[in-house]
Short mmCIF file of C-alpha atoms in Angstrom, two decimals:
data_model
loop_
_atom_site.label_atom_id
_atom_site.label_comp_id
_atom_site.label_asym_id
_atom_site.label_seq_id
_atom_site.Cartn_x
_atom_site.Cartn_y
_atom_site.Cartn_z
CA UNK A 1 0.00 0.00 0.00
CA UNK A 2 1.29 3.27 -0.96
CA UNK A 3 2.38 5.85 1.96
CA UNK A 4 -0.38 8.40 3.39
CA UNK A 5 2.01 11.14 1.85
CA UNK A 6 1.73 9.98 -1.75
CA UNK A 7 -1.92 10.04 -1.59
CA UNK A 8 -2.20 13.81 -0.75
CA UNK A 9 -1.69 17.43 -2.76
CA UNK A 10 1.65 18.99 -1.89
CA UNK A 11 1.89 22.76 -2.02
CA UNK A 12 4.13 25.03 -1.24
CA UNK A 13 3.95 28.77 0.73
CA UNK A 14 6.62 31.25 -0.03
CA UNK A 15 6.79 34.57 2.36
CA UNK A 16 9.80 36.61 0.64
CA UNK A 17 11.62 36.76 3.38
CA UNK A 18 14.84 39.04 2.60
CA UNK A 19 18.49 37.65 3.66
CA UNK A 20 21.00 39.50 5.54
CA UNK A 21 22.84 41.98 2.50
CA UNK A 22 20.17 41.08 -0.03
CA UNK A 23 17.69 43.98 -1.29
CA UNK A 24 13.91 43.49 -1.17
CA UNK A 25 13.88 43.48 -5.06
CA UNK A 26 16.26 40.95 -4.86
CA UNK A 27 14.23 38.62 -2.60
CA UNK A 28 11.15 39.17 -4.69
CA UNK A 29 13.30 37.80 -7.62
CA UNK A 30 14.01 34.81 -5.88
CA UNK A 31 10.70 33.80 -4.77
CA UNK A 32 9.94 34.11 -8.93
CA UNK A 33 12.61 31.63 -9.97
CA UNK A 34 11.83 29.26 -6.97
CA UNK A 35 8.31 28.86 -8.19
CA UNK A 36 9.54 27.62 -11.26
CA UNK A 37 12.00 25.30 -9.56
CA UNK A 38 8.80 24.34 -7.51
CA UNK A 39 6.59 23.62 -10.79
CA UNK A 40 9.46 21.59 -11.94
CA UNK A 41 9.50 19.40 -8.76
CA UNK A 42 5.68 18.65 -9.35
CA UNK A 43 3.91 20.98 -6.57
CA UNK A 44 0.64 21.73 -7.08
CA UNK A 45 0.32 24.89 -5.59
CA UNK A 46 2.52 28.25 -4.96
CA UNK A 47 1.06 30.93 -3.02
CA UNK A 48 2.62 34.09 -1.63
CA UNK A 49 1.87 35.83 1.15
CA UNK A 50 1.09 39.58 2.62
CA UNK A 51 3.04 41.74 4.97
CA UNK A 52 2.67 45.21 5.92
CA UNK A 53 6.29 47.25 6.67
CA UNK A 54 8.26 44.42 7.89
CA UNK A 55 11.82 45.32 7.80
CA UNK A 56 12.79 41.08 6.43
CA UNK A 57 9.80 40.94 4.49
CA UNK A 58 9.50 41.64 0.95
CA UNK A 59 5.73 40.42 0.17
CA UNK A 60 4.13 43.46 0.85
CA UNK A 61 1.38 43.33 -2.53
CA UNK A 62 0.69 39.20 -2.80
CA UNK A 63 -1.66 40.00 -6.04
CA UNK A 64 1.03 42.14 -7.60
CA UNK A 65 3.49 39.11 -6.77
CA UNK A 66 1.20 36.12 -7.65
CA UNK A 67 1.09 37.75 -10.80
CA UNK A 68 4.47 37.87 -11.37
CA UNK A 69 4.82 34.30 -10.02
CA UNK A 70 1.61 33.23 -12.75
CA UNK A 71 3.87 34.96 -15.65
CA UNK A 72 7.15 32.84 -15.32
CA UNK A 73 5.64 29.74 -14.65
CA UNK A 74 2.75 27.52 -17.14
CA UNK A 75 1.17 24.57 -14.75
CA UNK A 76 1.18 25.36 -11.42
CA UNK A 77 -1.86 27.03 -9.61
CA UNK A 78 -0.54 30.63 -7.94
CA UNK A 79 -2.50 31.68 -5.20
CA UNK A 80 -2.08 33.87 -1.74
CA UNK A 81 -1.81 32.47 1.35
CA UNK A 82 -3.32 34.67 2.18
CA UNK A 83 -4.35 38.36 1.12
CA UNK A 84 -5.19 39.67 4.64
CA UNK A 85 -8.86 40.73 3.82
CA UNK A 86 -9.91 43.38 7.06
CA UNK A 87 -6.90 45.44 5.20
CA UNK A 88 -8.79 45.90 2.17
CA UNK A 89 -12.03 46.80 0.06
CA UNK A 90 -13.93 43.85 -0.83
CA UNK A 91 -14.28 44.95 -4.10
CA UNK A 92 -11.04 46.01 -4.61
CA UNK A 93 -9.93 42.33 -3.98
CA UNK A 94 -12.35 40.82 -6.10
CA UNK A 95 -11.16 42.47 -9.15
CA UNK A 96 -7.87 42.25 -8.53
CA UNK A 97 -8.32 38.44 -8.47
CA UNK A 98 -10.70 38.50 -11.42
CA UNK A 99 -7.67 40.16 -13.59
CA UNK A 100 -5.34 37.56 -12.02
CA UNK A 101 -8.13 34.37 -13.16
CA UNK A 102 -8.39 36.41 -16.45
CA UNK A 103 -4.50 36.80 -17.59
CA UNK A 104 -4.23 32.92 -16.28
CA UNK A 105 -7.32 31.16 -16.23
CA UNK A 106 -8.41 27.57 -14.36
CA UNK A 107 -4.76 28.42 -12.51
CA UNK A 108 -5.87 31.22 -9.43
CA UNK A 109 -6.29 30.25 -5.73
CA UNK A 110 -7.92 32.80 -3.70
CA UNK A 111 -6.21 32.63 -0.60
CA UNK A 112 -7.65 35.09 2.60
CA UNK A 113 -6.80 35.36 5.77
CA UNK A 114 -8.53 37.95 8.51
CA UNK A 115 -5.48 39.37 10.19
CA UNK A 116 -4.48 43.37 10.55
CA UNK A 117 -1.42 44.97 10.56
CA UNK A 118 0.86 43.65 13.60
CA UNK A 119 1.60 47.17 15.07
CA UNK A 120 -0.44 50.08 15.95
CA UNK A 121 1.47 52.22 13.32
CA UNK A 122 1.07 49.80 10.36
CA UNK A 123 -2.61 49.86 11.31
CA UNK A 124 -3.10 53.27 10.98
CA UNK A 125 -1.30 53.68 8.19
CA UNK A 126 -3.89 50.88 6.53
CA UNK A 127 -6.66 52.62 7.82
CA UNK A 128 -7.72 50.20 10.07
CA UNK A 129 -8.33 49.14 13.56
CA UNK A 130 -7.74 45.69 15.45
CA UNK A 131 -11.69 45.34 15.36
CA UNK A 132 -11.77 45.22 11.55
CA UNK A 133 -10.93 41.60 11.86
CA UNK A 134 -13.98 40.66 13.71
CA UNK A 135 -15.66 41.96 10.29
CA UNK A 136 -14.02 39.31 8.42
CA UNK A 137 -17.14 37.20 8.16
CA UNK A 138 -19.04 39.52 6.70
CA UNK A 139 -16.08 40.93 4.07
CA UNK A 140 -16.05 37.07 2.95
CA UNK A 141 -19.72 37.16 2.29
CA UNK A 142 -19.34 39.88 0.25
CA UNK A 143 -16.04 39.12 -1.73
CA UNK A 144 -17.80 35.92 -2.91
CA UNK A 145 -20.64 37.71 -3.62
CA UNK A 146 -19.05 39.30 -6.76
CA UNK A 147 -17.93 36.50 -8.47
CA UNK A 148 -21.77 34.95 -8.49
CA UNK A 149 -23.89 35.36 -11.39
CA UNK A 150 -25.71 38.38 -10.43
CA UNK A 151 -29.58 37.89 -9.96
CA UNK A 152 -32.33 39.07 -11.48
CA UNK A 153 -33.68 42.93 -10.49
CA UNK A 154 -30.55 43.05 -7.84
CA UNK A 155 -30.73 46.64 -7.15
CA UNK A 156 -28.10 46.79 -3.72
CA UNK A 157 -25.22 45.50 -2.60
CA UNK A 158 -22.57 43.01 -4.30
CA UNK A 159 -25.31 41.54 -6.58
CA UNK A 160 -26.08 44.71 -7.84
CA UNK A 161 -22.23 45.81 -9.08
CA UNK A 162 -20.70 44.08 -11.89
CA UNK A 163 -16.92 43.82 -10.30
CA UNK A 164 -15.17 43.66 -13.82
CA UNK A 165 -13.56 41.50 -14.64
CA UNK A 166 -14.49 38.93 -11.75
CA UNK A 167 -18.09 38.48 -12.14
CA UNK A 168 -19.23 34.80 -13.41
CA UNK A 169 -15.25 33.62 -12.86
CA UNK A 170 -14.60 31.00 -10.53
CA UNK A 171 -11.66 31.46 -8.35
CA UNK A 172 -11.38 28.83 -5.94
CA UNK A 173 -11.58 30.60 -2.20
CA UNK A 174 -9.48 29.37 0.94
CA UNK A 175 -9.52 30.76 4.65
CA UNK A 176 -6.75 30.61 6.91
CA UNK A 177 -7.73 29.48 10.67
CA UNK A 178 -6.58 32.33 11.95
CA UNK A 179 -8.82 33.02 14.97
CA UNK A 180 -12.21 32.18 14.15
CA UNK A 181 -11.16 31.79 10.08
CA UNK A 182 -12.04 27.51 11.00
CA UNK A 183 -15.49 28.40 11.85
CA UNK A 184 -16.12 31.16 9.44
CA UNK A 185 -14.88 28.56 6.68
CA UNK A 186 -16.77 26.25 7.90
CA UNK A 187 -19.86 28.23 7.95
CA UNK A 188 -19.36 29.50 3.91
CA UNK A 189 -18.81 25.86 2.99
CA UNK A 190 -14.51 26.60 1.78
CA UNK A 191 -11.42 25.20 2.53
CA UNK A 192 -9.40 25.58 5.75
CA UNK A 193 -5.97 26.26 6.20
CA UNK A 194 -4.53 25.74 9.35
CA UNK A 195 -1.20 25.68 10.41
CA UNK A 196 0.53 22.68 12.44
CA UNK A 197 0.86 23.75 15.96
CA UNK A 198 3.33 22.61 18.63
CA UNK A 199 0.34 21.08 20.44
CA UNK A 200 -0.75 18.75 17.91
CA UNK A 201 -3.99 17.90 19.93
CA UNK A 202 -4.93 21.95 19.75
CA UNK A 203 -4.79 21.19 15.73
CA UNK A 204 -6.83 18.35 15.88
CA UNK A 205 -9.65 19.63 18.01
CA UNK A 206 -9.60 22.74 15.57
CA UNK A 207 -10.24 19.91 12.85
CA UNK A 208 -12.99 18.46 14.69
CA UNK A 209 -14.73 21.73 15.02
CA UNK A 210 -14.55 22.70 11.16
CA UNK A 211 -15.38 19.35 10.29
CA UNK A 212 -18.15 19.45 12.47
CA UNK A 213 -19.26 22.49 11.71
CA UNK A 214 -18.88 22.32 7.59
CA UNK A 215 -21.90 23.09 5.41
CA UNK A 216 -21.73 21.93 1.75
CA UNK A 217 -20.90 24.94 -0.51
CA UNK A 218 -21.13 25.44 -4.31
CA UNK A 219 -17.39 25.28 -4.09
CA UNK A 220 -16.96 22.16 -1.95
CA UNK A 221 -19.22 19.26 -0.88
CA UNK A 222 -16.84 18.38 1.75
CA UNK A 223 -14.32 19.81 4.15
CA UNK A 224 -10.75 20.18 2.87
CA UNK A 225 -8.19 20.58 4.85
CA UNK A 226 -4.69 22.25 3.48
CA UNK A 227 -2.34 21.33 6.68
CA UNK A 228 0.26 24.21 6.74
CA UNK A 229 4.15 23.15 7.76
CA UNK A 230 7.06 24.33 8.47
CA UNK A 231 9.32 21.62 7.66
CA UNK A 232 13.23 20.58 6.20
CA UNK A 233 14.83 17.73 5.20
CA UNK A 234 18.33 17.05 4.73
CA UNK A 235 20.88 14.36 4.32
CA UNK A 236 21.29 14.45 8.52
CA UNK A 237 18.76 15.75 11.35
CA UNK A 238 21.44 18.12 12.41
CA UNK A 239 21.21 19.75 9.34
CA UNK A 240 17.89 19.82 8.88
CA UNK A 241 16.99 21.83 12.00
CA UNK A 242 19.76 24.38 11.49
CA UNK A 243 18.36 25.07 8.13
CA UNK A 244 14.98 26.15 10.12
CA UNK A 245 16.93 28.60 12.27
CA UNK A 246 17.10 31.57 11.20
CA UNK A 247 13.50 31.96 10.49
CA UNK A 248 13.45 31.08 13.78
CA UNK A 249 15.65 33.27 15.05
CA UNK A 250 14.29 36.33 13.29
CA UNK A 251 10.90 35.14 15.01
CA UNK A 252 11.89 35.45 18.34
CA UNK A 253 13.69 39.14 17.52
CA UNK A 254 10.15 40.34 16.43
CA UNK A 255 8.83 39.20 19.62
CA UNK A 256 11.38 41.03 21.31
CA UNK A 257 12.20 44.49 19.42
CA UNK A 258 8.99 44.34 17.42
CA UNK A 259 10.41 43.93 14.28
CA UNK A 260 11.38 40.59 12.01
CA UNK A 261 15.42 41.24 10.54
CA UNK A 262 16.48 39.86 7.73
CA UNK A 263 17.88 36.26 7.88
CA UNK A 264 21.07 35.97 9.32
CA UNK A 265 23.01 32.81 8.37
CA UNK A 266 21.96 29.89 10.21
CA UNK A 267 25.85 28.74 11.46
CA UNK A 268 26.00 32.25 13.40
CA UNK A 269 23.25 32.18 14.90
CA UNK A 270 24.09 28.45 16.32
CA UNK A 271 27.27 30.27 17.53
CA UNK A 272 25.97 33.12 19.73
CA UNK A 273 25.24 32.91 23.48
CA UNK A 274 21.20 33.35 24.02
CA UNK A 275 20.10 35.37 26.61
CA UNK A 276 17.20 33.14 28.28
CA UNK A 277 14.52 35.09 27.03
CA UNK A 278 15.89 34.99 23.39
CA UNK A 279 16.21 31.44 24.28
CA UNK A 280 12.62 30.82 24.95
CA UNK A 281 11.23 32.50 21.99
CA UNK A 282 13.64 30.64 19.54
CA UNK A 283 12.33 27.52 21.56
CA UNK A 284 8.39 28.93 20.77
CA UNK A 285 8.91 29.98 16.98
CA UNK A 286 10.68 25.77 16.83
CA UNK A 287 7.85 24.05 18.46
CA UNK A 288 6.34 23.20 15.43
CA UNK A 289 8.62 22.35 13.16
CA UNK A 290 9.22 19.47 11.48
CA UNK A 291 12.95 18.02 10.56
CA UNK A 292 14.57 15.35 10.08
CA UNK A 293 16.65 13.12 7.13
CA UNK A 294 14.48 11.43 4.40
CA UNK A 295 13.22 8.62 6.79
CA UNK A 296 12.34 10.31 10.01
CA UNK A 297 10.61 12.61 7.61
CA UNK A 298 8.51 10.82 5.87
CA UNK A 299 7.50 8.61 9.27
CA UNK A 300 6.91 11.78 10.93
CA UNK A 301 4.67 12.90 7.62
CA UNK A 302 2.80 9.51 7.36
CA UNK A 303 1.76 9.96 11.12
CA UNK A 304 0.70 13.43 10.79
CA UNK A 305 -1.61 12.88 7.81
CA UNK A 306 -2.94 10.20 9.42
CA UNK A 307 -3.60 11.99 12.73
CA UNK A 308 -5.40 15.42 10.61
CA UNK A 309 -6.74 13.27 7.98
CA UNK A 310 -5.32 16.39 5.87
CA UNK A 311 -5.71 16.31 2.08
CA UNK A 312 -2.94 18.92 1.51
CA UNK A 313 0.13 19.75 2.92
CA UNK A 314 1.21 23.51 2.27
CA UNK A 315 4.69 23.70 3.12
CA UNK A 316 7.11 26.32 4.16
CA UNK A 317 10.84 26.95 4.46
CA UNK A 318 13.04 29.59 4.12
CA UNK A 319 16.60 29.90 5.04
CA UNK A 320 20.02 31.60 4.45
CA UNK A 321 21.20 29.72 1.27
CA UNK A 322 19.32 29.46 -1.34
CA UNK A 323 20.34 26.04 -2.29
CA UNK A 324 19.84 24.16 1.40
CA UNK A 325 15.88 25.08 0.56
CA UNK A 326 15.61 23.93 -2.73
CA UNK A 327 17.96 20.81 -1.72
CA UNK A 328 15.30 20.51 0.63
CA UNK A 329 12.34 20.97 -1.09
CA UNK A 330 13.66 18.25 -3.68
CA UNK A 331 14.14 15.73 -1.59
CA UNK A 332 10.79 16.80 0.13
CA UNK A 333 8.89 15.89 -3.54
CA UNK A 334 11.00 12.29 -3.74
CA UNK A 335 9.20 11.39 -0.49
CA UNK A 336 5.70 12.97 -1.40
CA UNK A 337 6.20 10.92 -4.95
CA UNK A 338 5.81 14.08 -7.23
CA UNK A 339 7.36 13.73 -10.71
CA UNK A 340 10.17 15.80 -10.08
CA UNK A 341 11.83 14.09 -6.81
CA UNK A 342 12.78 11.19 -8.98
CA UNK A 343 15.57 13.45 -10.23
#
């Protein structure tokens, strides 16, 4: 019988994260060429994600970039994981995702999430409050409302506005659990994405509750579950978990000055003498990880899929060198059996 991991979709989330003496530009480059590196491999999805004046960050726009990321590549789906929706204009998004399933049609995800900027000044710069994200319910409702077909003698609201290009188009819609995103998918009838915690058990009774609480949609008759991971593999463990550290390492600095750096190279970082709070938060941002050589991998995989049921993995990984993440992505596709990992 063929491994749990074979049997599932295998995706892939990319954040832009900038590396110590590299230029925004230059990490938004990167995450370009590594989706076609990642179509090559056999992935079936690529999404991009969306932060707001982070000093390490370069994904700022994720339409703009899934754009970019839909132009250099032919096969794979490009999608956002996610565009943060209290940040923005329902209609405003829907277009922009109707031009995006336009320019590359039958190949847009619509990825959304319901978070707000992380500080008080990136929030008022946005133009919005911490509130706005107990809104995102309603937002959803009407983002999806203006891809339907509109009915007859609408007069008000979405079903009255013709959101050019997107009306009629079907982009496929996801929510990320983020707060009460489980429930609210589960409520509109979409996938769920929700990301592998350090207390697996939290994960699964977040499962049970959208499962639970699902209600067929014309998108999906079921629940669907895209299990988000950060995870490495290498040719040793050792190497494997220091190729997760300096995301890791730029986590815990946000926690501490408020900001996430650029990534630092992982070997450093090992070398330096923690204080015990930057200890613990390295610890925190860790937790969840997943690392390992090729066989504690894919046991590690197999047992998680069959613990979540999960019928995607999204997977994330960013590190110092370039090449340690797509070594490790291609040796991640030769144990999920995509086309690609044979090579």
């Amino acid at each position: 019988m063929d491994a749990i991991r074979t049997r599932v979709r295998w995706s892939v989330l990319d954040r832009a994260l900038i590396r110590r003496g590299q230029s925004a530009a230059g990490a938004l480059r990167d995450t370009v060429e590594f989706a076609g590196e990642i179509e090559r491999l056999g992935y079936d999805r690529f999404w991009v994600a969306e932060h707001h004046a982070v000093p390490g960050i370069a994904g700022s726009a994720p339409t703009v970039l899934a754009a970019a990321v839909a132009a250099a590549t032919s096969r794979i789906r490009v999608g956002t994981g996610g565009v943060m929706l209290p940040n923005h204009r329902p209609l405003v998004v829907a277009e922009q995702f109707g031009v995006l399933e336009s320019l590359f049609p039958g190949r847009i995800d619509m990825g959304l999430g319901r978070s707000v900027g992380f500080t008080g000044p990136v929030r008022r710069a946005l133009g919005v409050e911490k509130s706005a994200a107990d809104r995102f319910g309603e937002q959803l409702t009407e983002l999806l409302g203006y891809f339907g077909d509109p009915p007859a003698g609408a007069r008000t609201g979405p079903a009255a506005l013709s959101a050019m290009p997107a009306r009629g188009l079907r982009v496929p819609a996801h929510v990320l659990a983020i707060g009460s995103g489980a429930d609210i998918a589960a409520a509109h009838g979409l996938p769920v994405v929700m990301a592998l915690h350090a207390d697996t058990d939290r994960t699964l009774a977040a499962l049970d509750r959208y499962r639970a609480g699902f209600r067929p949609s014309a998108q999906c008759e079921e629940p669907y579950v895209l299990l988000a991971v950060n995870a490495a593999v290498a040719a040793t463990p050792e190497r494997a978990a220091l190729l997760q550290l300096p995301e890791a390492w730029a986590t815990a600095r946000s926690r501490i000055d408020g900001a996430f750096p650029p990534l630092d190279p992982p070997e450093e970082i090992a070398a330096r003498v923690l204080t015990e709070r930057e200890r613990g938060y390295v610890e925190q941002a860790r937790a969840a990880q997943l690392h390992g050589d090729g066989p504690s991998v894919a046991r590690r995989l197999d047992d998680l899929l069959a613990r979540t049921g999960a019928d995607e993995v999204l997977v994330t990984l960013t590190t110092h060198d370039p090449a340690d993440r797509r070594d490790s992505y291609r040796r991640l596709a030769a144990l999920a059996g995509l086309p690609g990992g044979a090579a």
